Short mmCIF file of C-alpha atoms in Angstrom, two decimals:
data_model
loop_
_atom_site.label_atom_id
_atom_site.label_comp_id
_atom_site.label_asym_id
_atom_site.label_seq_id
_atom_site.Cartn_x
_atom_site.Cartn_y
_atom_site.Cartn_z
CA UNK A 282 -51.20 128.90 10.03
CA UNK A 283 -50.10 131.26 13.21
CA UNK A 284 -52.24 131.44 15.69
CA UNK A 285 -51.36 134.69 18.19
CA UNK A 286 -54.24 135.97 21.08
CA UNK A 287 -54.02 138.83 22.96
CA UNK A 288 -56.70 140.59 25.21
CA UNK A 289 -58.90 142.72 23.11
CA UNK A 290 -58.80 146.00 25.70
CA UNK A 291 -57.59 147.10 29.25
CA UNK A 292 -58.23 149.73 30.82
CA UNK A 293 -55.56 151.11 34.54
CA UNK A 294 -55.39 153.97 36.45
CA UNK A 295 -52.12 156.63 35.79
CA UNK A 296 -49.14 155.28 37.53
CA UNK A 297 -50.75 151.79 37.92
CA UNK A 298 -48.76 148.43 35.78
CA UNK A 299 -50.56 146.69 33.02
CA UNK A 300 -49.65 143.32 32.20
CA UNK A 301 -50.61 142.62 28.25
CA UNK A 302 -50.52 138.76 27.70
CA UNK A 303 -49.79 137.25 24.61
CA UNK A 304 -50.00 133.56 23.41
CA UNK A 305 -49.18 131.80 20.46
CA UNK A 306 -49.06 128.68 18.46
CA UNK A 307 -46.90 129.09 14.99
CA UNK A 308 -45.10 126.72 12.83
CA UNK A 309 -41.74 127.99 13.70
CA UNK A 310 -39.95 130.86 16.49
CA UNK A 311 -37.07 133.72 15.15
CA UNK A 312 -38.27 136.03 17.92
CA UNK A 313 -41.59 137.89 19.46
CA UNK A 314 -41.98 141.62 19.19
CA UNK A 315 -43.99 143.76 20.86
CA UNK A 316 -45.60 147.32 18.95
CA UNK A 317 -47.09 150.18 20.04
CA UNK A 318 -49.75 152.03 17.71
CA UNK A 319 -51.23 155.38 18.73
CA UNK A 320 -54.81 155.76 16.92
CA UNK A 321 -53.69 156.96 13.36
CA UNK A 322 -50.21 156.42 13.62
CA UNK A 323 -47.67 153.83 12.78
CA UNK A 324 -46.67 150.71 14.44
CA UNK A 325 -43.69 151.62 16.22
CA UNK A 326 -41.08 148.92 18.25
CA UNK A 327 -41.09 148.54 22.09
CA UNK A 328 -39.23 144.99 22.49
CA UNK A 329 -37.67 142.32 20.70
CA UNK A 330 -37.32 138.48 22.66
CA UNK A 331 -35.69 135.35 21.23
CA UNK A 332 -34.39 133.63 24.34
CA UNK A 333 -36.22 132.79 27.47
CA UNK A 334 -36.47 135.67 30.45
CA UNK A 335 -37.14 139.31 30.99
CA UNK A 336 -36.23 142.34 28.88
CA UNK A 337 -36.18 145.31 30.75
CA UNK A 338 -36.16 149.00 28.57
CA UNK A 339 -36.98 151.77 31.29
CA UNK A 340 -40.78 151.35 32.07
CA UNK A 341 -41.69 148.70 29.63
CA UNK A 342 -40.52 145.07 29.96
CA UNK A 343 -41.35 142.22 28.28
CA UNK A 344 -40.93 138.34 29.16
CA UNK A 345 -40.75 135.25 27.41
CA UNK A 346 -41.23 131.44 27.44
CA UNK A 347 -41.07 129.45 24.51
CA UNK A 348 -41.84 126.45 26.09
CA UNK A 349 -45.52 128.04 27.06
CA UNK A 350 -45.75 130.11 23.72
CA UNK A 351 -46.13 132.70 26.18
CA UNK A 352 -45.17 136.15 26.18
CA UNK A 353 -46.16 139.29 28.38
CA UNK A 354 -45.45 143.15 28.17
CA UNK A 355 -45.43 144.82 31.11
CA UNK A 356 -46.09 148.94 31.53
CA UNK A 357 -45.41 150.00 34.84
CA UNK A 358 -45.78 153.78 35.90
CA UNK A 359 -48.68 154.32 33.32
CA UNK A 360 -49.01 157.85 31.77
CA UNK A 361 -51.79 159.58 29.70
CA UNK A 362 -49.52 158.75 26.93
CA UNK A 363 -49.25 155.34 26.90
CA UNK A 364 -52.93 154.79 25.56
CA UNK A 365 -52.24 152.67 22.58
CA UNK A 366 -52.60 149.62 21.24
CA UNK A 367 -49.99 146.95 21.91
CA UNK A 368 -49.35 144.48 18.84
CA UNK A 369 -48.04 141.27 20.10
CA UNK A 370 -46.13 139.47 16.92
CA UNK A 371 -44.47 136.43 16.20
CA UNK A 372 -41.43 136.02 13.62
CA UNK A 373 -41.84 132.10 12.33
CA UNK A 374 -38.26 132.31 10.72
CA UNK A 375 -35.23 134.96 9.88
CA UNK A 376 -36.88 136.66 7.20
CA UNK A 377 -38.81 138.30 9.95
CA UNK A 378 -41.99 138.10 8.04
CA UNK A 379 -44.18 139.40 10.75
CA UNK A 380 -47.54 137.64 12.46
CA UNK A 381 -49.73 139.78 14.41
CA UNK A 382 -51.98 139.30 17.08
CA UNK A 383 -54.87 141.67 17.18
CA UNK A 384 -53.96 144.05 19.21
CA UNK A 385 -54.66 145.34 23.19
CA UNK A 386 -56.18 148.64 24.01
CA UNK A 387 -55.01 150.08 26.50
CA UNK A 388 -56.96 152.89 28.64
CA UNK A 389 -55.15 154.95 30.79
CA UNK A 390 -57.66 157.00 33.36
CA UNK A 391 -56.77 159.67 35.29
CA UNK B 282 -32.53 160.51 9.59
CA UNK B 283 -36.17 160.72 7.73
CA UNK B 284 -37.85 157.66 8.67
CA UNK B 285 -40.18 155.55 6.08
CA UNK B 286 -43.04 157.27 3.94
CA UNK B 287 -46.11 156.28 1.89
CA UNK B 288 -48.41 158.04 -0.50
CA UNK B 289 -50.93 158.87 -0.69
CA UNK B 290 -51.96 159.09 2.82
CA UNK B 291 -56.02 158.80 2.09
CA UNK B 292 -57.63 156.98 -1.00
CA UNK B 293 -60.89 156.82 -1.88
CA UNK B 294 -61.66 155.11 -4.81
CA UNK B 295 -65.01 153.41 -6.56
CA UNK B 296 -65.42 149.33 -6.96
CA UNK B 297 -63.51 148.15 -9.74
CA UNK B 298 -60.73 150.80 -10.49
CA UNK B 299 -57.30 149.82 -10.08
CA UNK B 300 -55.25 151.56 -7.44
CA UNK B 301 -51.13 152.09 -6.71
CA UNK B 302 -50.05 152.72 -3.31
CA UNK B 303 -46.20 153.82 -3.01
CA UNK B 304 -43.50 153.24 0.17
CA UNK B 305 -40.05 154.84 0.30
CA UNK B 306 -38.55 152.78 2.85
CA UNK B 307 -35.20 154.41 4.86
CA UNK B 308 -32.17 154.64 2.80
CA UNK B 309 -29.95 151.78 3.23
CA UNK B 310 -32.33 149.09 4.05
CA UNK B 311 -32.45 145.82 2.06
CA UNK B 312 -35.82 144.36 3.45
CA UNK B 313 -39.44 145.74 2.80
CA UNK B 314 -42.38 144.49 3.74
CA UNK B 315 -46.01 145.20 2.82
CA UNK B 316 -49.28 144.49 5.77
CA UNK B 317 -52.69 145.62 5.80
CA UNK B 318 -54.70 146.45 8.90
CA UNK B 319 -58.37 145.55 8.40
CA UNK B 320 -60.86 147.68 11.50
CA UNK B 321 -60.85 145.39 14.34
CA UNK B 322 -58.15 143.25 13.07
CA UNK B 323 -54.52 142.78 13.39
CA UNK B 324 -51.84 143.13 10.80
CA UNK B 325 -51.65 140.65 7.76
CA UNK B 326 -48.48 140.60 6.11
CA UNK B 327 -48.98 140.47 2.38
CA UNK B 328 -45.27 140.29 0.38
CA UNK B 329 -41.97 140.63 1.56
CA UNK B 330 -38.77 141.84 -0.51
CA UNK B 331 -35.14 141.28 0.71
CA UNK B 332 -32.36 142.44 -1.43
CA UNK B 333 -32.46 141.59 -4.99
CA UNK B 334 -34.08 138.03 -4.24
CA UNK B 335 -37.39 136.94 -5.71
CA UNK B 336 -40.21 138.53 -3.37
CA UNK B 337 -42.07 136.52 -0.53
CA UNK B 338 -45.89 136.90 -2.42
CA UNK B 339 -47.39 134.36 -0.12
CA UNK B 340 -49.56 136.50 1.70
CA UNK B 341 -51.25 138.46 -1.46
CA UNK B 342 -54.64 137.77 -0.72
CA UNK B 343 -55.31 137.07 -4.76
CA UNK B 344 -54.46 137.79 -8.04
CA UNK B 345 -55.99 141.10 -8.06
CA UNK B 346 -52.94 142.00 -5.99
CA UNK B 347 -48.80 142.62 -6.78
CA UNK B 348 -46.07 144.53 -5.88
CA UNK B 349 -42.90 145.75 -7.38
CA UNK B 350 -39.33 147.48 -5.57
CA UNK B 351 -37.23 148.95 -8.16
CA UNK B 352 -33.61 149.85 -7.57
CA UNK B 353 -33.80 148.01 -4.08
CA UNK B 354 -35.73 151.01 -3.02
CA UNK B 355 -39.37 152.61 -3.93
CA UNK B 356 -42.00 149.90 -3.57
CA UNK B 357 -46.09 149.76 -5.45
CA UNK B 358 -48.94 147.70 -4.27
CA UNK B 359 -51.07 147.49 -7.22
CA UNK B 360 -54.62 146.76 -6.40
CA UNK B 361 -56.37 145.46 -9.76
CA UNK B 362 -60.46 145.97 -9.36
CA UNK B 363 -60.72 146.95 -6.12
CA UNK B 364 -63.40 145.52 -4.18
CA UNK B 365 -64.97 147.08 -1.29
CA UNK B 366 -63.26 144.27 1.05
CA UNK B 367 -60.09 145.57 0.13
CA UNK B 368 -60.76 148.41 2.29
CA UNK B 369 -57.86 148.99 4.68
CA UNK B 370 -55.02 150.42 5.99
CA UNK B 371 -52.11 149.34 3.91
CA UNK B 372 -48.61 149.25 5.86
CA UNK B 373 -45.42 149.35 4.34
CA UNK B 374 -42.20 148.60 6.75
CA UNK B 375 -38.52 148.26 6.12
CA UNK B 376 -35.40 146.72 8.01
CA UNK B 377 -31.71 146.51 7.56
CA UNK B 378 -29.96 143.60 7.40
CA UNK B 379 -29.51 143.51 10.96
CA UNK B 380 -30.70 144.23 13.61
CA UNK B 381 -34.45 143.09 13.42
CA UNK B 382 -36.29 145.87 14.08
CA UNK B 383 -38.97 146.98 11.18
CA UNK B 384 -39.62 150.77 11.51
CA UNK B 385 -43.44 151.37 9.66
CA UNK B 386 -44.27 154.16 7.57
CA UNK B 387 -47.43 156.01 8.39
CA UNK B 388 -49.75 154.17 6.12
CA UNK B 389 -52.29 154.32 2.94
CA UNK B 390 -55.89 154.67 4.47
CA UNK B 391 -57.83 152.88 1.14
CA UNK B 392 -61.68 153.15 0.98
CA UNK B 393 -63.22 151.88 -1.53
CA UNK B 394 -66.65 152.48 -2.06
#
């Protein structure tokens, strides 16, 4: 099976950084995504890593080491808005047949 | 463009009726995908359709459970007695070819009581 773990909640101050860390054990590697989900709403894509390093997209990056099954996104500049939960997910081959960690809350306090 | 959409977007429904959720995924994309996202829990994949290939049903969590895409479009999960465990919010997500990224419709909130 896939085994993915990701802190359950965080909670930062507006215009703080978060760092969301993600590890995972699964029986192959075609990628890690990252998700963000607003209460009620739809999954929607942040960030997309296959090769070792950082991916930087404005004030989310996200980093990767397949050698650690280790992943991290990192929010920096935190706004009201980005109180979600961050899905960390693993894609075992190319059919991109998604595994999902739990999910991190993230609180963003005034 | 209009992005993916399910219906209905609530259903409650009493043990042991049969239930059939529906996904229109975006126009033009050949791969569909179907999760569920128990309280408290992430999201479980369930089936996976690419193209006109046989589906990926290894993550139907029993019989009770199956899918269909016709045309290489419109996708139903069929529930078949619906227990109150199947309870959930059923995801349906679609992706071109290439690149990667799956873009998730809104979802089917299921209660069943």
């Amino acid at each position: 099976g896939q085994n993915i773990d990701q802190p359950t909640e965080m909670t930062a101050t507006e215009g703080a950084i978060v760092q969301i860390n993600c590890t995972y054990q699964t029986s192959g590697f075609n990628g890690l995504f990252w998700y963000q989900q607003h209460a009620g709403e739809a999954p929607t894509f942040l960030s997309y890593n296959v090769l070792d390093g950082l991916e930087e997209k404005g004030r989310f990056s996200s980093f990767l080491s397949r050698s650690k099954g280790y992943s991290y996104l990192l929010l920096k500049e935190l706004q009201m808005k980005d109180s979600a939960s961050y899905l960390c997910a693993v894609s075992p081959r190319g059919d991109y047949k998604l595994s999902f960690g739990a999910g991190t809350t993230v609180t963003v306090r005034a | 463009g209009a992005g993916v959409s399910q219906s209905p977007s609530n259903k409650v429904t009493e043990k042991g009726k049969d239930v059939e959720l529906r996904c229109d995924p975006i126009s033009g994309h050949t791969a569909l995908y179907w999760y569920r996202q128990s309280l408290g829990q992430g999201l479980e994949f369930l089936i996976y359709f690419q193209g006109n290939s046989a589906p990926d049903k290894s993550g139907l969590p029993s019989d009770r459970f199956s899918a269909e895409r016709t045309g290489g479009s419109v996708s139903t999960l069929t529930i078949q007695r619906t227990q109150q465990e199947d309870s959930a919010v059923y995801l349906c997500a679609s992706r071109r070819d290439s690149p990667y990224e799956q873009y998730f419709g809104p979802g089917t909130r299921l209660t069943v009581t």
